[in-house]
């Protein structure tokens, strides 16, 4: 069984914020799979779905971003699922708005959700789908920025990135992280030239 986890914050107050793009991808995958009900377990919303030809559990932790590991760790432990069968989708300040980057393993890079996962999982060797939200303007507080909403000029880029991230998850499940990285980790400047 594979786990596909989108990181974000629960509640209507945060639903449209930059920090919640991971939840948006889970919702997109659920829609495509015809999933309409998420059950509440492990301090999360969970749903079984068939994605990329594989049986999965789609997961949205409801612990708030900084405590995501308190939800994900016990869920994987209960299902006896290794981090090799885990895909985590999250926002990334170091990528331009709407840019996608896949990787396997690595550190938390200052991301509090990933920091919490590191505290509750046996290793960081899971697949990651990173969605760029860009850096805050000078003198902006980072936490205010990630909890803010995308501007109207960013909306189409982000919507496209959510679609692309859902496709990336399906590719990881069907073909593996290596092939998915080859397909989705493109340099936009080289592609334009």
PDB file of C-alpha atoms in Angstrom:
ATOM      1  CA  UNK A   1       0.000   0.000   0.000  1.00  0.00           C
ATOM      2  CA  UNK A   2       1.304   3.426  -0.962  1.00  0.00           C
ATOM      3  CA  UNK A   3       0.668   6.592   1.029  1.00  0.00           C
ATOM      4  CA  UNK A   4       0.282   9.892  -0.818  1.00  0.00           C
ATOM      5  CA  UNK A   5       0.417  12.728   1.713  1.00  0.00           C
ATOM      6  CA  UNK A   6      -0.305  16.366   1.006  1.00  0.00           C
ATOM      7  CA  UNK A   7       0.967  18.782   3.636  1.00  0.00           C
ATOM      8  CA  UNK A   8      -1.109  21.757   4.713  1.00  0.00           C
ATOM      9  CA  UNK A   9      -3.170  23.267   7.493  1.00  0.00           C
ATOM     10  CA  UNK A  10      -6.770  22.258   8.305  1.00  0.00           C
ATOM     11  CA  UNK A  11      -9.767  24.567   8.284  1.00  0.00           C
ATOM     12  CA  UNK A  12     -11.394  27.142   6.038  1.00  0.00           C
ATOM     13  CA  UNK A  13      -9.074  29.902   7.284  1.00  0.00           C
ATOM     14  CA  UNK A  14      -6.095  28.226   5.596  1.00  0.00           C
ATOM     15  CA  UNK A  15      -7.768  26.468   2.664  1.00  0.00           C
ATOM     16  CA  UNK A  16      -6.626  28.923  -0.024  1.00  0.00           C
ATOM     17  CA  UNK A  17      -3.147  29.683   1.330  1.00  0.00           C
ATOM     18  CA  UNK A  18       0.227  29.003  -0.277  1.00  0.00           C
ATOM     19  CA  UNK A  19       1.101  26.498   2.457  1.00  0.00           C
ATOM     20  CA  UNK A  20      -1.860  24.300   1.419  1.00  0.00           C
ATOM     21  CA  UNK A  21      -0.909  23.378  -2.148  1.00  0.00           C
ATOM     22  CA  UNK A  22      -0.208  19.830  -0.931  1.00  0.00           C
ATOM     23  CA  UNK A  23      -3.860  19.503   0.129  1.00  0.00           C
ATOM     24  CA  UNK A  24      -4.959  20.817  -3.269  1.00  0.00           C
ATOM     25  CA  UNK A  25      -3.097  18.026  -5.054  1.00  0.00           C
ATOM     26  CA  UNK A  26      -4.668  15.399  -2.785  1.00  0.00           C
ATOM     27  CA  UNK A  27      -8.097  16.870  -3.566  1.00  0.00           C
ATOM     28  CA  UNK A  28      -7.331  16.768  -7.297  1.00  0.00           C
ATOM     29  CA  UNK A  29      -6.250  13.109  -7.098  1.00  0.00           C
ATOM     30  CA  UNK A  30      -9.348  12.267  -5.053  1.00  0.00           C
ATOM     31  CA  UNK A  31     -11.609  13.956  -7.627  1.00  0.00           C
ATOM     32  CA  UNK A  32      -9.944  12.063 -10.467  1.00  0.00           C
ATOM     33  CA  UNK A  33     -10.335   8.761  -8.586  1.00  0.00           C
ATOM     34  CA  UNK A  34     -13.981   9.451  -7.761  1.00  0.00           C
ATOM     35  CA  UNK A  35     -13.335   9.666  -4.010  1.00  0.00           C
ATOM     36  CA  UNK A  36     -15.907  11.767  -2.193  1.00  0.00           C
ATOM     37  CA  UNK A  37     -15.461  10.752   1.455  1.00  0.00           C
ATOM     38  CA  UNK A  38     -12.375  11.096   3.632  1.00  0.00           C
ATOM     39  CA  UNK A  39     -12.497   9.312   6.987  1.00  0.00           C
ATOM     40  CA  UNK A  40     -10.885  10.772  10.082  1.00  0.00           C
ATOM     41  CA  UNK A  41      -8.053   8.646  11.519  1.00  0.00           C
ATOM     42  CA  UNK A  42      -4.517   9.254  12.765  1.00  0.00           C
ATOM     43  CA  UNK A  43      -5.242  12.986  13.195  1.00  0.00           C
ATOM     44  CA  UNK A  44      -5.836  13.159   9.427  1.00  0.00           C
ATOM     45  CA  UNK A  45      -8.354  12.826   6.633  1.00  0.00           C
ATOM     46  CA  UNK A  46      -7.751   9.532   4.790  1.00  0.00           C
ATOM     47  CA  UNK A  47      -9.250   7.967   1.686  1.00  0.00           C
ATOM     48  CA  UNK A  48      -8.452   4.814  -0.247  1.00  0.00           C
ATOM     49  CA  UNK A  49      -8.077   5.333  -3.978  1.00  0.00           C
ATOM     50  CA  UNK A  50      -6.619   3.766  -7.096  1.00  0.00           C
ATOM     51  CA  UNK A  51      -3.974   6.165  -8.448  1.00  0.00           C
ATOM     52  CA  UNK A  52      -1.468   5.467 -11.217  1.00  0.00           C
ATOM     53  CA  UNK A  53      -2.637   1.857 -11.270  1.00  0.00           C
ATOM     54  CA  UNK A  54      -1.781   1.382  -7.576  1.00  0.00           C
ATOM     55  CA  UNK A  55      -3.863   1.117  -4.425  1.00  0.00           C
ATOM     56  CA  UNK A  56      -3.146   4.149  -2.256  1.00  0.00           C
ATOM     57  CA  UNK A  57      -4.162   5.960   0.836  1.00  0.00           C
ATOM     58  CA  UNK A  58      -4.580   9.673   0.179  1.00  0.00           C
ATOM     59  CA  UNK A  59      -3.837  11.621   3.336  1.00  0.00           C
ATOM     60  CA  UNK A  60      -4.255  15.178   4.587  1.00  0.00           C
ATOM     61  CA  UNK A  61      -2.847  15.563   8.129  1.00  0.00           C
ATOM     62  CA  UNK A  62      -5.005  17.756  10.362  1.00  0.00           C
ATOM     63  CA  UNK A  63      -2.326  18.428  12.968  1.00  0.00           C
ATOM     64  CA  UNK A  64      -1.298  21.724  11.375  1.00  0.00           C
ATOM     65  CA  UNK A  65       1.832  21.836   9.261  1.00  0.00           C
ATOM     66  CA  UNK A  66       4.386  21.981  12.089  1.00  0.00           C
ATOM     67  CA  UNK A  67       3.129  18.694  13.574  1.00  0.00           C
ATOM     68  CA  UNK A  68       2.521  16.690  10.375  1.00  0.00           C
ATOM     69  CA  UNK A  69       4.782  13.852  11.535  1.00  0.00           C
ATOM     70  CA  UNK A  70       2.457  13.159  14.493  1.00  0.00           C
ATOM     71  CA  UNK A  71      -0.120  12.080  11.936  1.00  0.00           C
ATOM     72  CA  UNK A  72       1.989  10.493   9.188  1.00  0.00           C
ATOM     73  CA  UNK A  73       4.323   8.454  11.428  1.00  0.00           C
ATOM     74  CA  UNK A  74       1.596   6.518  13.266  1.00  0.00           C
ATOM     75  CA  UNK A  75      -0.420   5.963  10.059  1.00  0.00           C
ATOM     76  CA  UNK A  76       2.552   4.406   8.259  1.00  0.00           C
ATOM     77  CA  UNK A  77       3.402   2.367  11.354  1.00  0.00           C
ATOM     78  CA  UNK A  78      -0.130   0.999  11.687  1.00  0.00           C
ATOM     79  CA  UNK A  79      -0.208  -0.012   8.007  1.00  0.00           C
ATOM     80  CA  UNK A  80       3.368  -1.384   8.174  1.00  0.00           C
ATOM     81  CA  UNK A  81       4.292   0.873   5.248  1.00  0.00           C
ATOM     82  CA  UNK A  82       7.925   1.845   4.668  1.00  0.00           C
ATOM     83  CA  UNK A  83       9.034   5.292   3.553  1.00  0.00           C
ATOM     84  CA  UNK A  84       9.800   3.702   0.154  1.00  0.00           C
ATOM     85  CA  UNK A  85       6.028   3.654  -0.363  1.00  0.00           C
ATOM     86  CA  UNK A  86       5.482   7.258   0.751  1.00  0.00           C
ATOM     87  CA  UNK A  87       5.032  10.314  -1.485  1.00  0.00           C
ATOM     88  CA  UNK A  88       4.862  13.723   0.199  1.00  0.00           C
ATOM     89  CA  UNK A  89       3.560  16.802  -1.639  1.00  0.00           C
ATOM     90  CA  UNK A  90       4.474  20.198  -0.216  1.00  0.00           C
ATOM     91  CA  UNK A  91       5.063  23.870  -0.950  1.00  0.00           C
ATOM     92  CA  UNK A  92       8.601  25.134  -1.560  1.00  0.00           C
ATOM     93  CA  UNK A  93       9.837  28.717  -1.082  1.00  0.00           C
ATOM     94  CA  UNK A  94      12.989  28.038  -3.113  1.00  0.00           C
ATOM     95  CA  UNK A  95      11.107  27.361  -6.348  1.00  0.00           C
ATOM     96  CA  UNK A  96       9.417  29.984  -8.512  1.00  0.00           C
ATOM     97  CA  UNK A  97       5.626  30.091  -8.293  1.00  0.00           C
ATOM     98  CA  UNK A  98       4.178  27.143 -10.169  1.00  0.00           C
ATOM     99  CA  UNK A  99       7.492  25.352 -10.736  1.00  0.00           C
ATOM    100  CA  UNK A 100       7.576  21.658  -9.903  1.00  0.00           C
ATOM    101  CA  UNK A 101      10.551  19.635  -8.663  1.00  0.00           C
ATOM    102  CA  UNK A 102      10.665  15.977  -7.662  1.00  0.00           C
ATOM    103  CA  UNK A 103      13.282  14.324  -5.490  1.00  0.00           C
ATOM    104  CA  UNK A 104      13.840  11.367  -3.235  1.00  0.00           C
ATOM    105  CA  UNK A 105      15.180  11.895   0.255  1.00  0.00           C
ATOM    106  CA  UNK A 106      17.008  14.916   1.591  1.00  0.00           C
ATOM    107  CA  UNK A 107      16.742  17.287   4.515  1.00  0.00           C
ATOM    108  CA  UNK A 108      13.896  19.511   5.599  1.00  0.00           C
ATOM    109  CA  UNK A 109      15.348  22.714   4.083  1.00  0.00           C
ATOM    110  CA  UNK A 110      13.680  24.804   6.787  1.00  0.00           C
ATOM    111  CA  UNK A 111      10.193  23.453   5.965  1.00  0.00           C
ATOM    112  CA  UNK A 112       8.455  22.817   9.287  1.00  0.00           C
ATOM    113  CA  UNK A 113       6.224  20.065   7.921  1.00  0.00           C
ATOM    114  CA  UNK A 114       9.254  18.133   6.648  1.00  0.00           C
ATOM    115  CA  UNK A 115      11.066  18.815   9.922  1.00  0.00           C
ATOM    116  CA  UNK A 116       8.185  17.178  11.793  1.00  0.00           C
ATOM    117  CA  UNK A 117       8.227  14.185   9.421  1.00  0.00           C
ATOM    118  CA  UNK A 118      11.950  13.772  10.123  1.00  0.00           C
ATOM    119  CA  UNK A 119      11.150  13.509  13.834  1.00  0.00           C
ATOM    120  CA  UNK A 120       8.517  10.785  13.347  1.00  0.00           C
ATOM    121  CA  UNK A 121       9.749   8.649  10.436  1.00  0.00           C
ATOM    122  CA  UNK A 122      12.667   6.204  10.424  1.00  0.00           C
ATOM    123  CA  UNK A 123      14.297   7.926   7.436  1.00  0.00           C
ATOM    124  CA  UNK A 124      13.810  10.753   4.954  1.00  0.00           C
ATOM    125  CA  UNK A 125      14.081   8.438   1.944  1.00  0.00           C
ATOM    126  CA  UNK A 126      10.572   9.128   0.652  1.00  0.00           C
ATOM    127  CA  UNK A 127       9.583  10.691  -2.682  1.00  0.00           C
ATOM    128  CA  UNK A 128       8.785  14.398  -2.640  1.00  0.00           C
ATOM    129  CA  UNK A 129       6.745  16.508  -5.018  1.00  0.00           C
ATOM    130  CA  UNK A 130       7.722  20.123  -4.360  1.00  0.00           C
ATOM    131  CA  UNK A 131       5.508  22.932  -5.679  1.00  0.00           C
ATOM    132  CA  UNK A 132       7.046  26.368  -5.944  1.00  0.00           C
ATOM    133  CA  UNK A 133       5.384  29.227  -4.112  1.00  0.00           C
ATOM    134  CA  UNK A 134       8.237  31.717  -4.579  1.00  0.00           C
ATOM    135  CA  UNK A 135      10.005  33.852  -1.994  1.00  0.00           C
ATOM    136  CA  UNK A 136       8.308  36.635  -0.059  1.00  0.00           C
ATOM    137  CA  UNK A 137       9.084  40.204  -1.086  1.00  0.00           C
ATOM    138  CA  UNK A 138      11.821  41.987   0.903  1.00  0.00           C
ATOM    139  CA  UNK A 139      10.958  42.644   4.566  1.00  0.00           C
ATOM    140  CA  UNK A 140       7.941  40.313   4.473  1.00  0.00           C
ATOM    141  CA  UNK A 141       7.638  37.820   7.299  1.00  0.00           C
ATOM    142  CA  UNK A 142       7.977  34.303   5.864  1.00  0.00           C
ATOM    143  CA  UNK A 143       5.185  32.809   7.987  1.00  0.00           C
ATOM    144  CA  UNK A 144       2.786  35.568   6.906  1.00  0.00           C
ATOM    145  CA  UNK A 145       3.759  34.916   3.294  1.00  0.00           C
ATOM    146  CA  UNK A 146       3.179  31.144   3.345  1.00  0.00           C
ATOM    147  CA  UNK A 147      -0.137  31.672   5.140  1.00  0.00           C
ATOM    148  CA  UNK A 148      -1.172  34.256   2.536  1.00  0.00           C
ATOM    149  CA  UNK A 149      -3.040  33.687  -0.699  1.00  0.00           C
ATOM    150  CA  UNK A 150      -1.695  33.636  -4.225  1.00  0.00           C
ATOM    151  CA  UNK A 151      -2.228  36.779  -6.273  1.00  0.00           C
ATOM    152  CA  UNK A 152      -4.583  36.696  -9.251  1.00  0.00           C
ATOM    153  CA  UNK A 153      -1.607  36.830 -11.644  1.00  0.00           C
ATOM    154  CA  UNK A 154      -0.209  33.652 -10.005  1.00  0.00           C
ATOM    155  CA  UNK A 155      -3.450  31.663 -10.062  1.00  0.00           C
ATOM    156  CA  UNK A 156      -3.087  30.029 -13.483  1.00  0.00           C
ATOM    157  CA  UNK A 157       0.529  29.002 -12.797  1.00  0.00           C
ATOM    158  CA  UNK A 158      -0.462  27.418  -9.507  1.00  0.00           C
ATOM    159  CA  UNK A 159      -3.490  25.653 -10.959  1.00  0.00           C
ATOM    160  CA  UNK A 160      -1.291  24.235 -13.709  1.00  0.00           C
ATOM    161  CA  UNK A 161       1.265  23.129 -11.110  1.00  0.00           C
ATOM    162  CA  UNK A 162      -1.425  21.304  -9.126  1.00  0.00           C
ATOM    163  CA  UNK A 163      -2.449  19.401 -12.279  1.00  0.00           C
ATOM    164  CA  UNK A 164       1.191  18.655 -13.070  1.00  0.00           C
ATOM    165  CA  UNK A 165       1.861  17.519  -9.495  1.00  0.00           C
ATOM    166  CA  UNK A 166      -1.101  15.114  -9.677  1.00  0.00           C
ATOM    167  CA  UNK A 167       0.352  13.724 -12.927  1.00  0.00           C
ATOM    168  CA  UNK A 168       3.769  13.443 -11.249  1.00  0.00           C
ATOM    169  CA  UNK A 169       2.283  11.403  -8.385  1.00  0.00           C
ATOM    170  CA  UNK A 170       0.633   9.051 -10.883  1.00  0.00           C
ATOM    171  CA  UNK A 171       3.945   8.680 -12.725  1.00  0.00           C
ATOM    172  CA  UNK A 172       5.853   7.945  -9.515  1.00  0.00           C
ATOM    173  CA  UNK A 173       3.339   5.238  -8.648  1.00  0.00           C
ATOM    174  CA  UNK A 174       3.262   3.716 -12.125  1.00  0.00           C
ATOM    175  CA  UNK A 175       6.912   4.037 -13.192  1.00  0.00           C
ATOM    176  CA  UNK A 176       8.986   4.947 -10.120  1.00  0.00           C
ATOM    177  CA  UNK A 177      10.605   8.113  -8.826  1.00  0.00           C
ATOM    178  CA  UNK A 178      13.583   7.959 -11.225  1.00  0.00           C
ATOM    179  CA  UNK A 179      11.473   8.075 -14.369  1.00  0.00           C
ATOM    180  CA  UNK A 180       9.172  10.665 -12.838  1.00  0.00           C
ATOM    181  CA  UNK A 181      12.158  12.905 -12.030  1.00  0.00           C
ATOM    182  CA  UNK A 182      13.409  12.583 -15.626  1.00  0.00           C
ATOM    183  CA  UNK A 183      10.012  13.606 -16.940  1.00  0.00           C
ATOM    184  CA  UNK A 184       9.072  16.406 -14.531  1.00  0.00           C
ATOM    185  CA  UNK A 185      12.362  17.998 -13.412  1.00  0.00           C
ATOM    186  CA  UNK A 186      12.827  20.277 -16.372  1.00  0.00           C
ATOM    187  CA  UNK A 187      14.708  23.568 -16.489  1.00  0.00           C
ATOM    188  CA  UNK A 188      12.181  26.157 -17.758  1.00  0.00           C
ATOM    189  CA  UNK A 189      14.946  28.418 -19.127  1.00  0.00           C
ATOM    190  CA  UNK A 190      16.489  25.580 -21.169  1.00  0.00           C
ATOM    191  CA  UNK A 191      13.037  24.452 -22.322  1.00  0.00           C
ATOM    192  CA  UNK A 192      12.258  27.981 -23.558  1.00  0.00           C
ATOM    193  CA  UNK A 193      15.598  28.261 -25.415  1.00  0.00           C
TER     194      UNK A 193
END
